[in-house]
Each structure stands twice: as structure tokens, then as C-alpha cells.
């Protein structure tokens, strides 16, 4: 399919406006009339090469989002999403599509899609029913018909008799679409339920976890969303034509706990479920009210996602002409009072500090929370607006301020604080060990999540994690806004503490793939409850990029073309595989090397944009604490730029922390003993990455053979969907597959004999190859795509051969000492001799370690050495076969002195590890 940029270049906006049926005003340069309401004067402008606005359009009578390109105009007029708009433009202008798109269209349709197609053929009877029988506005129904979310179904069963359940009959059909606009469900509302055995509704396809909206594009751009129970109620909300407001139907109360509401972040949500009466005594659900109880669940789930929400106050939903009977739902209210009064009713929100718990005289059925008398007596004194709280006083006759002149009392509202406390919830945070391994939790801790709505932050709730002792420290609350009445505010807190169980939840303080309650979950930044989020995790606010699995295929192929030998693809696969740490228990770091100007910085930037990971500059790595904060509590990768440009002390500390984050470790810092979990895989980018001691915990990629640039319009990788795919993996199966790939890598590697360091390197590359196998399954690729496996094995063997001397600490020690001998700085006794035609260096292991430890110029090298004892150093020399007679020690005369316990080192054997020295015979 052509890109949006290509469509903008090929399509004339004036021609498009004519094809969309927009009515134009008089004159050649006239504006167009708005497509969604009657305007006396044309209000939609089209600009072509305008000096300020460029090329595009804008509806001056619409909201601020009513503007954009040709694709946006189709979305705006027809009420469809972007993919539908682009498909409409391709069909209308006969622009050919790619073979992939045609192949997708040839996909065999499901039964539900066929039902939806048939329902859309003639929506007119459904339109007449909704407008004439249910009081829905014509504009709301027509918008839904244009968006292809309403149709008509007249199916009747040949096997069922009329009047029995399942017979069917004429029905309004509400088509439920997923993110790709595919029909996944159809809800039917029968015109005459009696013909269908008095069953009013029926659903086809998926229902659990998927809601319905009339115009998906309107929902995406809305600032306020009203959540109701059924599609007819959602259309009733749309009939009010409230600016910036869209509706969303749950399709049943059960979906209140099943739908993922993260798409509502940044919007203010109004909850208006059915105003059900309590079930009578003797019923299994006696005193229960399904509608309000679903509203309570919704409120708790939205608050946990930091989405501001409030419940509609339905205490006065009475029908005046029906002896004051309760009005049950939004559509009943619309038919009783009309759209204008319904709009006002939807804006009348509950004023109670605990949502869903009205004052005593207004409660019906089982209350959401039981308050003791001392708190209940004060409860209705506190009233809230969306982002403000007040205290109510009653003044009687003759009391001055409250006297209304008729001897009755009235309410006086006093300002309490400049924010609203949305919830105080008890949170049980899983221990770090259980989060990383899935083992039974023995280290959980309880804290309190305080969620607040403030005027400055709009619909986004602000959250702070406090201990029990911090809850009543008013200084902690003043960070949200002013407190005008501290004494009364403290009294309100004691009431709100009673509600800590309402939103109680379990959480894991880890961003990425993690374990919670023994099962794998996708944990994002807003799902965590850090006490110091900016310090404890670099991704404390991260929401993973979301998209379609087909985007993964596009991205992988683009990365395979940008550098030869899959160099860029290795980096991409490594970054995605970091989340397998929760299953494998480890994940290697990545060393990316390239010559100056080879495109390393550009590739790192594109990787960062594709996967939403952070590249930290060298300035972020100036202290050990800063280094720790960049890699804590996440399996999402981070990048470090030019570590080699830092001081040796910083490099040593960085390498030590990287050693820990290869798996995961726990550390506590500060007077409050704040917990940090070094665990992030790190991309080390530079021309020379000085991490010799980390070689066994690295994989590498070398950028060469630069190819095509990555496209500017390359989509972001669907990380969220990738992680959800990983949560379905079985750990035992995964470990078996990993072991198989590890043996495969060992078979084709240059591992020599008992080289344990090389074997670990092969195991690291096997982990990357494992991720590639799962990525191919996720993206629908063949595992042989682009020759990735062969290129990865070639990179592995190059890395093993190049680092043969870097993997062993004894090599670093001898390299340093031989350099000291060459420079005549080594003061301890040593001697060169020829034995059986071979050059031999006699040196004492203890002298070597003493020299490095005490030489001032070698202090930083000594601090970075993982081996500091002479016995271990000598044992490594013997194990690697560089001594002349195993562990045998000899005695030699050096400068007239007898020196014992010398170890003879064969210079020929040392040369295999790149070690040499200027030999001199004294």
C-alpha cells in the first residue's frame, strides 16, 4: 500500500472534497461546508502551498483535531480509521497496492466477517428502528453506518419455531472491530424479542475483552470518553453531540474486568453504567446491583492505569410521569428527557470522596464499603470535583452567613485542598527474586499507592508511593497542591484509609517481561510502584510501542538491508531478546564496533526509535550511582555511548556493574535503603570498547558493508505485542530449545578443548539465535531469512578467535608485567634462558602480583583485576599450558643470588596468546 506521503503527493484535495460530496460555497476560492453539521457559512478550508499552513485542510467549526492531510479528510468525513481511509483512497483513485496487501485481502474470511458483510448490505431498517424506536439522533446513526459499525440482520432459523430462543428475526447489528478494523464480533438487538423467545440480544464471535464504539476515529481523538454498558446506550451518548466526547460500550458488565483500557490514557473517563435496582430478598444476588458494581470495578482498573475517571451521579434519575420510577439506563433517559437534558445529566458527577459510595440517605442495596459510625457521620461533609475538594458546613436560621431569610439552613462550601484524591490503595509489591525467576515470593512488601488528580495535569492522574508512616505527613501531600484546611484534610485521610482494600492489588517493580504470582506478565512503567521512580528505573514512565505483528516483518527486512552480514539485524534481535532473561536467567550485553563515520551513531538512533530504548551519553556515566540508575529494574535494553572516553576508574565501576546485570543482583543505596536491581542488557557502542574482563558476557556486532538507509517512515516495532507473544511460551520447552541451539553453536564454533570462556561465548550467541527463532515465528518469517543464522555463527567465531587472550585474567597480568620488563620498571628478579631450543622466562608468580599491586602507575589496573592472588594466577598459567613443566618450580641464580620458586614460562606458548617481550640474556 502506498505511504501517506505518496498519497498526499498524488491526490488533489479539491478533487477529493468533490468525491466525498462536500458542498462548496460560491466562488473559485470558496470554502466548503462542514460535513457533520449545518453551518450557515462555509467553514472548511483547503490550503495549497499556503505560506503558513502549507498544503492541507481545516474545519474551523470543528475541534482542534479537525485538520490534516487527504487521509485525515477521509477519516473525518467518513468516520473511518486510517487503514480504511487509505484503502478507500486506493480504490477511489485506482492506485495499485502491493502484493502483500492483495494477499491479505485474499485471506479467507471468518464466519463473523461474513455475517458482518451481510449486515452492512442494507442498514436502512436498523437506522429506522434506532431513530424511531430508540430515540437515537440521525447524525449519530449515520456516522456509525459510515464507519461500518451498524448494520441490519434479518436471519431466522429454519430449525427453530418462531417464539423460541434462537429463532431470530429483524435486528439491529452492531459490528465490533479490532485494531486492524477486522470484524471480530456482531451484537444483535432484536426489534421484536417475542419472536426470539423474549431474548432481546444475541452475540456472534468474540465478546470477552472487546468493546464497541460507533466511530473508532472519534474515540481516538476524543478528550472525554463515556463508558456505558450497551451499544444503544453508546449511541444515546453520541446523540448528545457533546464536544470532544466519544462513547464506548462494554458489551456486558463482565467486560469491566476483561478489557485492556490502556488505550484511554490521556482521556477523562465518565462511567455511566445501568442504574439497576437491588435484587430482592431471597434472590441469590440479594441486595446486589450489577450496574453500579461494574462501575466500581471500572473505576479501580482505570485508576490503576492512572486514567482519571468519575462516576455519573444517578441519584435523581427518576421518571416524573411514572410515579417516580427509577430510570435504568442512558437510552431510557434519552427517551424520557431528550438529548439536551441527557448531556447535562452525564456531566453531573458523583461528589463523594469515595466513588460509588453516596451518603447514607442515598444508598441502595449493598454499599461499596462499610464505614464505622464515627467516619460515616463525617463522610458526607466532604465533596469533590474532578480536580478539587471542598468541605461542607451547615448553617441554620440566624447563623448569619448561612441564613437564607426563611429560617431554614443551607450548605456552605469551604475549600479544602486544590486537588482530588482519586484513591489510596494497598499495594503488595513482589520481591525482586520472585519477579525475576517466578519462584514463590518470600520477600513481598506492602506500600500504599496514592493517586491524585490535579488541575495542572488534566486527565492524567499523578501517583506517589508512600509507606504507612508517610500517609499522614502533610508535607508529602503538599507536593500535589495547596491544602487550605490541614485539620479537616487529616480527618478526610482517616476516612479514605478505610478504602485501601478497594483498589488493593499485587504489583511487580520491573519494566519488561516479569513474573507476578507465578505467571509471566508484560509490565510497563505505569504498572510499577517505585518509591523513587526517576532513580530506580530508567523506564519508570515507559509504555511499550504497540502495533501489528506484520510491522515486525517490515522492520526486520529493513535492518537486514542497511548493513551487510546482518550486522544491524544482530543488534535488533539482541535488543528484543533481552526480555528472555525472565525465562533464561541471563542475557549478554552487546558490543557494537565500527570505524569512524561508519554509521554507528545513526544505527543506534534508529534502534532507539524503533524499540523505544534509551541511549545514555557519557555524561550520564560519571559516577557509580548514575551508572546504576541507568540499568536498574528492567530487561528493556539501554545504550552507553563511548565508554572508552571515561576515566579508568569509571570504566572499572561500569564493568563491575555490567558483570552483575548479566543476570540480576540486588543492591540497596541511601539512608532509606532504596532497592536497585541491576538487570538491563547494555549496548556498548564505540570504536574501541574497553571491557576485556566482560568478554565472556558479551556478544558483538561489527558494522561494515553499509547498504540502504533505513526508511524514514519505518514503523516502530510492536514491542508490546512481542512481549505478549513471549508470555505464552513454556519455560521448559524454551530451555530445551535453547540447549539444542547451544549444542549447535558449540558444534560450529572455534571452541578449543576445555576453553570454558569460549563455551560461555557460544552459549551467549545461542541465546541470540533462540530469540531469532521466536522472532521469525512472531513475524511470520522463515528462519533462513537473509542468512541470519550463518552470519551470527561467523560473528561468533570471529569474536572467539579475536578474544582468545582477553578471556583469561592471567593474560592481562602477564601483558602488564612483560610491558614493565620491556620498560625496565620491573625490579623483582627474573631470567631468560634457552631450554631445548626454546626461549624460557623464569619468574615468580608472587613477585608479579606484588609488582602490580604496589607500582603507583599500575594502581587502576590492579583495582580492575578479577584475580589478585598469586596461587590463582599460577594455577591459570598451568591450566593453559604455558609453563614448561606443569606446576614444577625451579631455583636459579640471578645476579649472584639464589632465587627459589620460579615458574618457567615458554615464550613460544605465550606467543599464541599475543604475548611477547624483548628477550635479553644477562
XYZ file of C-alpha atoms in Angstrom, residues 429-434 439-445:
13
model
C 4.934 -5.482 45.755
C 6.562 -8.778 44.827
C 10.144 -9.390 45.883
C 12.819 -8.870 43.239
C 13.829 -12.548 43.282
C 10.288 -13.761 42.639
C 9.853 -18.648 42.386
C 7.430 -18.441 45.339
C 7.573 -14.964 46.825
C 9.131 -14.780 50.274
C 10.056 -11.086 50.252
C 6.861 -9.190 49.354
C 6.333 -5.804 50.962
